[in-house]
mmCIF file of C-alpha atoms in Angstrom:
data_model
loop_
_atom_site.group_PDB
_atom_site.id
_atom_site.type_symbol
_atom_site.label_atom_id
_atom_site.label_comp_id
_atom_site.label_asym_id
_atom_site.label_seq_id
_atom_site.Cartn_x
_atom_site.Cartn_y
_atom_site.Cartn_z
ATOM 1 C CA UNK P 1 162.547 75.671 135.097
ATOM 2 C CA UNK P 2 160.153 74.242 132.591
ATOM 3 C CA UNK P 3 160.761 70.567 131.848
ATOM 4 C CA UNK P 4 158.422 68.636 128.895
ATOM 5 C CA UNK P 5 158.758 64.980 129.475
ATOM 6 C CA UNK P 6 156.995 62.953 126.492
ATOM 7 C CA UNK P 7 156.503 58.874 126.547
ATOM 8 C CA UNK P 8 154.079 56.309 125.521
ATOM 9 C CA UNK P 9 151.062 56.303 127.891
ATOM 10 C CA UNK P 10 148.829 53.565 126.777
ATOM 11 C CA UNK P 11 148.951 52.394 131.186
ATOM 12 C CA UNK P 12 150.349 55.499 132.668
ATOM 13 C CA UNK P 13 153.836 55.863 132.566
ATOM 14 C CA UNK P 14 155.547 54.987 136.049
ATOM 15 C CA UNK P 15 159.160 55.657 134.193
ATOM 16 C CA UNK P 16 158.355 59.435 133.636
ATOM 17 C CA UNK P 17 156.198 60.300 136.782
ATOM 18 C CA UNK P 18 158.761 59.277 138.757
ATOM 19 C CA UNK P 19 161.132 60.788 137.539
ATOM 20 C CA UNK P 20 158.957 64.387 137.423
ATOM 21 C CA UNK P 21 157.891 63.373 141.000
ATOM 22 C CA UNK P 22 161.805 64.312 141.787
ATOM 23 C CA UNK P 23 161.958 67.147 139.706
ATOM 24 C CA UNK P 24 158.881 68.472 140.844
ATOM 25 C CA UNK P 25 160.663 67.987 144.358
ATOM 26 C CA UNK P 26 162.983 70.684 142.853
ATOM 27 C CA UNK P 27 160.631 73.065 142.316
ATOM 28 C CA UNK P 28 160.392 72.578 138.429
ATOM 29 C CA UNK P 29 157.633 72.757 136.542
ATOM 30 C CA UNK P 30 157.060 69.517 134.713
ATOM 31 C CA UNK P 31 154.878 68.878 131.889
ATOM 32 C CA UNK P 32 153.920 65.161 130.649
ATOM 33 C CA UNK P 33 153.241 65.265 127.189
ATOM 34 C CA UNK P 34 151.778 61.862 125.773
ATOM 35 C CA UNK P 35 153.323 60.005 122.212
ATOM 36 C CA UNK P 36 151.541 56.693 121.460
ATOM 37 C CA UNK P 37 151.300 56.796 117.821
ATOM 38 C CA UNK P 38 153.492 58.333 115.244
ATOM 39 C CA UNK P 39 150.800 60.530 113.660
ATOM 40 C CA UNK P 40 150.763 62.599 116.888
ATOM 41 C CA UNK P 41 154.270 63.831 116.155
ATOM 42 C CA UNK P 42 153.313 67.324 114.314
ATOM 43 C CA UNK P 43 150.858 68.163 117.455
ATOM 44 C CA UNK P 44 153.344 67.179 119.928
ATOM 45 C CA UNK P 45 156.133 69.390 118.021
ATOM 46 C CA UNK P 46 153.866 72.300 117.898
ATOM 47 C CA UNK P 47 152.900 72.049 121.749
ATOM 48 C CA UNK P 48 156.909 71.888 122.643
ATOM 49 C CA UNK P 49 156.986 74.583 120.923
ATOM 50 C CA UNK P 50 154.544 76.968 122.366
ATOM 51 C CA UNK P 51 155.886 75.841 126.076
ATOM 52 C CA UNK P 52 159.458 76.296 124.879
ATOM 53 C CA UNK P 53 160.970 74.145 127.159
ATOM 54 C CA UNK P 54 164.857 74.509 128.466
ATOM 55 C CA UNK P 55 164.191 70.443 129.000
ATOM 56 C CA UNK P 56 162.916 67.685 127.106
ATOM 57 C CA UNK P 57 162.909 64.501 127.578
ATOM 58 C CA UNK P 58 162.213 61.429 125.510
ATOM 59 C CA UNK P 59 161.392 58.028 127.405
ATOM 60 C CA UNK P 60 162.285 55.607 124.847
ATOM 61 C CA UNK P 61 161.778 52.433 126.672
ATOM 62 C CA UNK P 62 161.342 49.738 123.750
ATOM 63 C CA UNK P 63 163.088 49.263 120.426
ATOM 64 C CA UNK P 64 160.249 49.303 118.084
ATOM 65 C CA UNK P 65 159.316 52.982 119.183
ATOM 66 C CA UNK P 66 162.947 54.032 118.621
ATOM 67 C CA UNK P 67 162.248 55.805 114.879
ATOM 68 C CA UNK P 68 159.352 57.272 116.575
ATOM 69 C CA UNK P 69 160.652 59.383 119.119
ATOM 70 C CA UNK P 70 163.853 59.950 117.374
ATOM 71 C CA UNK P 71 162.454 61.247 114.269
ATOM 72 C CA UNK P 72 159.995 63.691 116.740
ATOM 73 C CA UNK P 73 163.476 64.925 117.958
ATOM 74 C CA UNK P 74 164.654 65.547 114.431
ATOM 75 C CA UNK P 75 161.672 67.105 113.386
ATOM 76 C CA UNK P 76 161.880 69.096 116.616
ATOM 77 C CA UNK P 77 164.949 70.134 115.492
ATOM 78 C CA UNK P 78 163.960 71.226 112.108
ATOM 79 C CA UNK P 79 161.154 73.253 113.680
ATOM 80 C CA UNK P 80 163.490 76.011 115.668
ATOM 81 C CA UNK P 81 163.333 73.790 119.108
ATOM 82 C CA UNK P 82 166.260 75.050 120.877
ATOM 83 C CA UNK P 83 165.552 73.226 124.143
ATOM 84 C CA UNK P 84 168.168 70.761 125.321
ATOM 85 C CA UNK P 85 166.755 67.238 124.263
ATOM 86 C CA UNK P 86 167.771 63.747 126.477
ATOM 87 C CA UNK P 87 166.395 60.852 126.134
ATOM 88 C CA UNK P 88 166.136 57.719 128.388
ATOM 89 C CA UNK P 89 165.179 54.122 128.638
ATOM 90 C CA UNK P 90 166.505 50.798 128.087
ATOM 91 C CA UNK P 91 167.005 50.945 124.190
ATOM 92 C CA UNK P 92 169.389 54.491 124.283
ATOM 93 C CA UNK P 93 171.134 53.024 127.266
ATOM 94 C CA UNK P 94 172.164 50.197 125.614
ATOM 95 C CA UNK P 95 172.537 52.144 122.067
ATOM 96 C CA UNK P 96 174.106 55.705 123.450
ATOM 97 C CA UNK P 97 176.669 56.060 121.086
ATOM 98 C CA UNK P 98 174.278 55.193 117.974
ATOM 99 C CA UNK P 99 171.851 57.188 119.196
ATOM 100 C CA UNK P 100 173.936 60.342 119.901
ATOM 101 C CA UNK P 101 176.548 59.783 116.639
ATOM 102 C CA UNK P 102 173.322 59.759 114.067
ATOM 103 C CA UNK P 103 172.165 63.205 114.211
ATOM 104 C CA UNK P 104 169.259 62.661 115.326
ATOM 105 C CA UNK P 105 169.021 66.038 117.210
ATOM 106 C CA UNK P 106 169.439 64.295 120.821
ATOM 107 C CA UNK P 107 172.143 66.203 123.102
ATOM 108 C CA UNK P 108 172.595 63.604 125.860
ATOM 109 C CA UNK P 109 170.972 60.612 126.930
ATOM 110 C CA UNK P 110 170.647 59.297 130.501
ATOM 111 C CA UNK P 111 172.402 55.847 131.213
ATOM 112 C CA UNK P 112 169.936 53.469 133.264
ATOM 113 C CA UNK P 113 168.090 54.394 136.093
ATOM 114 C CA UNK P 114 166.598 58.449 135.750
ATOM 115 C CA UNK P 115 165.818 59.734 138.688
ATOM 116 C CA UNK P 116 168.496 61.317 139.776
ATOM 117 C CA UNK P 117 170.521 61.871 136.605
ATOM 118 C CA UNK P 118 167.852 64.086 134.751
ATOM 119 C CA UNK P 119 167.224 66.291 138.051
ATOM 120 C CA UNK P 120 171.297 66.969 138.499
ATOM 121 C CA UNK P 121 170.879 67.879 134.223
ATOM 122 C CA UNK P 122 168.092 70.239 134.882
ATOM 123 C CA UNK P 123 169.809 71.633 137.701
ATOM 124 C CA UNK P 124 173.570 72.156 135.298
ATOM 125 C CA UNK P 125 170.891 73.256 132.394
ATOM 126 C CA UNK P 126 169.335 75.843 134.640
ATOM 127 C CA UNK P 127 172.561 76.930 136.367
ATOM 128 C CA UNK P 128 174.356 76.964 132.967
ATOM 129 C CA UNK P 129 177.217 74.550 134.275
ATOM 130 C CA UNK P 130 179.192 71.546 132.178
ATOM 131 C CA UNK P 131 177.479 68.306 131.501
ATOM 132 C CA UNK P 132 180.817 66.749 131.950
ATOM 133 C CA UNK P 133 179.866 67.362 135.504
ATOM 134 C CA UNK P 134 176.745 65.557 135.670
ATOM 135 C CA UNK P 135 177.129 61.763 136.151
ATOM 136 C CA UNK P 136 175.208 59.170 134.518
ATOM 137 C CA UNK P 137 175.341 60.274 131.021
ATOM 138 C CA UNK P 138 176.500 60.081 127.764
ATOM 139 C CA UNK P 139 177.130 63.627 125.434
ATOM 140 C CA UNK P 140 179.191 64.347 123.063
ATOM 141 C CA UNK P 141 182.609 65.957 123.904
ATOM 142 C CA UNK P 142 184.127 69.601 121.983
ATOM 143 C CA UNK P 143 184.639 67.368 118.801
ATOM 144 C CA UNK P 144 180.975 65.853 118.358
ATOM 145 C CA UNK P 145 181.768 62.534 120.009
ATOM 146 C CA UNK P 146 179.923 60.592 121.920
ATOM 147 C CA UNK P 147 180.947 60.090 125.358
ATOM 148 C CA UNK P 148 180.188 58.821 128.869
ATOM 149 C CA UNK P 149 180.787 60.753 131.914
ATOM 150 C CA UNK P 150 181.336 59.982 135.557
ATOM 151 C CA UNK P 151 179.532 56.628 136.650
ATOM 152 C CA UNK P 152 176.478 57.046 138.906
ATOM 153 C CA UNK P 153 175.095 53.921 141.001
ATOM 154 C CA UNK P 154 171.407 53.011 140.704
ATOM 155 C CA UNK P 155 168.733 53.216 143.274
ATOM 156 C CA UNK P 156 169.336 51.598 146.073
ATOM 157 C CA UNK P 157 166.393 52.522 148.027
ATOM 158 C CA UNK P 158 163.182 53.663 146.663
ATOM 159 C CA UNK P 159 161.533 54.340 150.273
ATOM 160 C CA UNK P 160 163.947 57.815 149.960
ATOM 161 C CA UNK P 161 161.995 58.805 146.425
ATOM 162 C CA UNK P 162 159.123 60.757 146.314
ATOM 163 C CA UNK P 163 155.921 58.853 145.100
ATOM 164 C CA UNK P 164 155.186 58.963 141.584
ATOM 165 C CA UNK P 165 153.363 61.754 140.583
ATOM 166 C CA UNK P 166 150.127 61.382 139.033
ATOM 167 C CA UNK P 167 150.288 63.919 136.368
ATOM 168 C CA UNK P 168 146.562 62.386 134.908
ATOM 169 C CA UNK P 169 143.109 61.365 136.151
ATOM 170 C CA UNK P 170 143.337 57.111 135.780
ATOM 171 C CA UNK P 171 141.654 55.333 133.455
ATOM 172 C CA UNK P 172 138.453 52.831 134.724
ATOM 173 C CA UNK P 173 137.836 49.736 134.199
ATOM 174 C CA UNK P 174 134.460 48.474 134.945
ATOM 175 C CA UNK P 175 134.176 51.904 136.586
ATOM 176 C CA UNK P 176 136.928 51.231 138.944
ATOM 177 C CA UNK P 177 139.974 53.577 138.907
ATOM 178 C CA UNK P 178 143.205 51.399 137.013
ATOM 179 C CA UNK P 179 146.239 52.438 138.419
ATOM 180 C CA UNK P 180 149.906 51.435 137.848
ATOM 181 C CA UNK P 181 152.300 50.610 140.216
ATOM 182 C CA UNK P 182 155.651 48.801 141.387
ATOM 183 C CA UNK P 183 156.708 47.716 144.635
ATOM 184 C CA UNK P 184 160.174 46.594 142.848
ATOM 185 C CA UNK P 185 162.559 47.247 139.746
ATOM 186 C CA UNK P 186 165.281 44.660 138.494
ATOM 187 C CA UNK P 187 165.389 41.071 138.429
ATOM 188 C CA UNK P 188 167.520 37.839 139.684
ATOM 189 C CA UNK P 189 167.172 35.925 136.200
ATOM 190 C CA UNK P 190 169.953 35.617 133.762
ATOM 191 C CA UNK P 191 167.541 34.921 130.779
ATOM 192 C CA UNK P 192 168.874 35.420 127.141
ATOM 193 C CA UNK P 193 165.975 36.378 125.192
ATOM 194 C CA UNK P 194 165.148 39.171 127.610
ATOM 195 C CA UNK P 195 166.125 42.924 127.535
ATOM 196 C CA UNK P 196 165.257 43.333 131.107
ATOM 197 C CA UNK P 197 168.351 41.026 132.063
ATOM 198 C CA UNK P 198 170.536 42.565 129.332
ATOM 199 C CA UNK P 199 169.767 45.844 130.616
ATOM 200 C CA UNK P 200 170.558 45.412 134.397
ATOM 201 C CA UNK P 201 173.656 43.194 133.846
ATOM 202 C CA UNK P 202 174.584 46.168 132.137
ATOM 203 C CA UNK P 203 173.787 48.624 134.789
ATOM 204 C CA UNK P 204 175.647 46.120 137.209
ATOM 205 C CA UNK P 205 178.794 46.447 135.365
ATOM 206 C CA UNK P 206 178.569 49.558 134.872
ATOM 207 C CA UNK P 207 177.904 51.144 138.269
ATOM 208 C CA UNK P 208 177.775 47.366 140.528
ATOM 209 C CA UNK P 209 175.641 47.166 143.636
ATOM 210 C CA UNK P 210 172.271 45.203 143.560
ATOM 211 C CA UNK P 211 169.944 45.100 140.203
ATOM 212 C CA UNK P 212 167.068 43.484 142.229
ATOM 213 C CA UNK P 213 165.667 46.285 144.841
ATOM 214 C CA UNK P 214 162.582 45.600 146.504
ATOM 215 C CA UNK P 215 160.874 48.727 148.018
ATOM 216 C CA UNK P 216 159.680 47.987 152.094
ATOM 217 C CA UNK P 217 155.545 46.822 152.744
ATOM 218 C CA UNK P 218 155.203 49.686 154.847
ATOM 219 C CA UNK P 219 155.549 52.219 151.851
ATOM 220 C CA UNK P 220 154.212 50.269 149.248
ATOM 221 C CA UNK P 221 150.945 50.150 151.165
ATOM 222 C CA UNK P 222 151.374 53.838 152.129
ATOM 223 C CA UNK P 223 151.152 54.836 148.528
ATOM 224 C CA UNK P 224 148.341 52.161 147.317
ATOM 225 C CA UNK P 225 146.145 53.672 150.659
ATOM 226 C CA UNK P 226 147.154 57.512 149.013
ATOM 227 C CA UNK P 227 145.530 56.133 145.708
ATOM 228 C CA UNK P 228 142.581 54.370 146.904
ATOM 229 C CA UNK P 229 141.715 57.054 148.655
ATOM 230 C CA UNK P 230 142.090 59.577 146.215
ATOM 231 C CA UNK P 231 140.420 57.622 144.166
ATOM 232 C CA UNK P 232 137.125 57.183 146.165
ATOM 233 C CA UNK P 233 138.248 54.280 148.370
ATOM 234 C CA UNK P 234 138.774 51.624 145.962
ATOM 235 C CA UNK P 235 140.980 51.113 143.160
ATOM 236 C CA UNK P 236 142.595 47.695 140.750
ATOM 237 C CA UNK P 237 146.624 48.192 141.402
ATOM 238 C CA UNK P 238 148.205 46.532 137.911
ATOM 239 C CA UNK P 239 152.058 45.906 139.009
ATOM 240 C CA UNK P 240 154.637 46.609 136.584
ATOM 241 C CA UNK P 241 157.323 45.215 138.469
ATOM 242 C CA UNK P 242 159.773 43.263 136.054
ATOM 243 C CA UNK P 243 159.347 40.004 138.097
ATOM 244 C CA UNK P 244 156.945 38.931 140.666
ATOM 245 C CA UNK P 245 158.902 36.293 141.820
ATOM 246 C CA UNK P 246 162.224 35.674 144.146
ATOM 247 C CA UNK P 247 164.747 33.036 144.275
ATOM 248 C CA UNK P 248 164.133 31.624 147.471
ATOM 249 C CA UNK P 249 160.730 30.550 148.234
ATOM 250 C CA UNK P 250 160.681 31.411 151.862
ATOM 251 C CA UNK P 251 160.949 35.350 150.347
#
């Protein structure tokens, strides 16, 4: 099945290639579109369009791009899209019921983590089975309400994901390939002011387990020697990890 994922991609966009890495693992066909400035909205809507995706997907990581990519789903709308359209990221996770009650033109949206969630959707979209059935999301029920279904745990060990797929060449710096990466997602801080925190205390009562996950050396470096190589041997790896440090020094 076709799926159009579309998300800022000023650095490339770990969020969305990792999640079409795992689709892709599904055999679907996955198509990155990117949406960094709000006067790209008519040529994105006319390329969804002409691929006439079942899927598409919204990565709406940050609050200040919220009107963005919901009004590109409204105008989607307006245009004949008839695609199912989800959206992810830590501002509809936190804002699921505003962002599905406003009629905006989004049918679900997937609660924390992606991976997982948006491959079991593409799989019920494909197969033509309930959403209620596929964990980790919030819809809206037989009356136009917006609701949650089953609870689904996050990550707890990225060594079992596919690597991110690299759906674009990387930009340079100096001439040297720039690449994006994360050897870790979550973090052990409690900080107000941060939506990071806010987010994963979240997911943590939501689902429990760990919010901190740390992937292992052995296939961090696996994937940086896959890049440099396919790079020409030498690359500048920019983490995106959301902290850098641990609790304990001796980590």
């Amino acid at each position: 099945m076709r799926v159009v994922l579309i998300g800022a991609d000023f650095e490339e966009n770990l969020g969305l290639a990792m999640i079409a890495s795992v689709l892709a693992s599904e055999n679907h066909e996955v198509i990155v579109l990117p949406f960094n400035r709000p006067s790209e909205a008519p040529s994105i809507t006319a390329e969804v369009l002409r691929l006439a995706p079942p899927l598409i997907g919204l990565s709406i990581q940050f609050q200040h791009r919220a009107h963005d990519f919901l009004s590109l789903a409204r105008r989607l709308r307006a245009e004949g899209c008839r695609g199912h359209v989800t959206c992810g990221g830590q501002f509809p996770t936190m804002a699921w019921n505003e962002v599905l009650g406003n009629r905006w033109g989004v049918d679900s949206v997937v609660l924390f983590e992606g991976e997982h969630t948006v491959t079991h959707l593409a799989r019920a979209i494909a197969q033509h089975s309930p959403l209620s059935d596929v964990p980790g999301l919030a819809i809206l029920d037989s009356e136009r309400r917006p609701v949650t279904t089953s609870v689904r745990p996050l990550e707890q060990d990225f060594d079992q994901l596919p690597l991110a797929l690299r759906y674009r060449a990387p930009t340079r710096h100096a001439g040297i390939p720039f690449l994006p990466i994360m050897g870790s997602r979550g973090c052990w801080g409690a900080c107000s002011y941060c939506s990071i925190t806010s987010f994963y205390r979240a997911a943590r009562s939501y689902a429990g387990g760990r919010t901190l996950r740390l992937r292992s050396p052995e296939n961090l470096a696996a994937e940086m020697a896959v890049l440099a190589h396919r790079n020409g041997g030498r690359a500048v790896f920019c983490f995106h990890d959301d902290n850098f440090l641990l609790p304990r020094p001796t980590d």
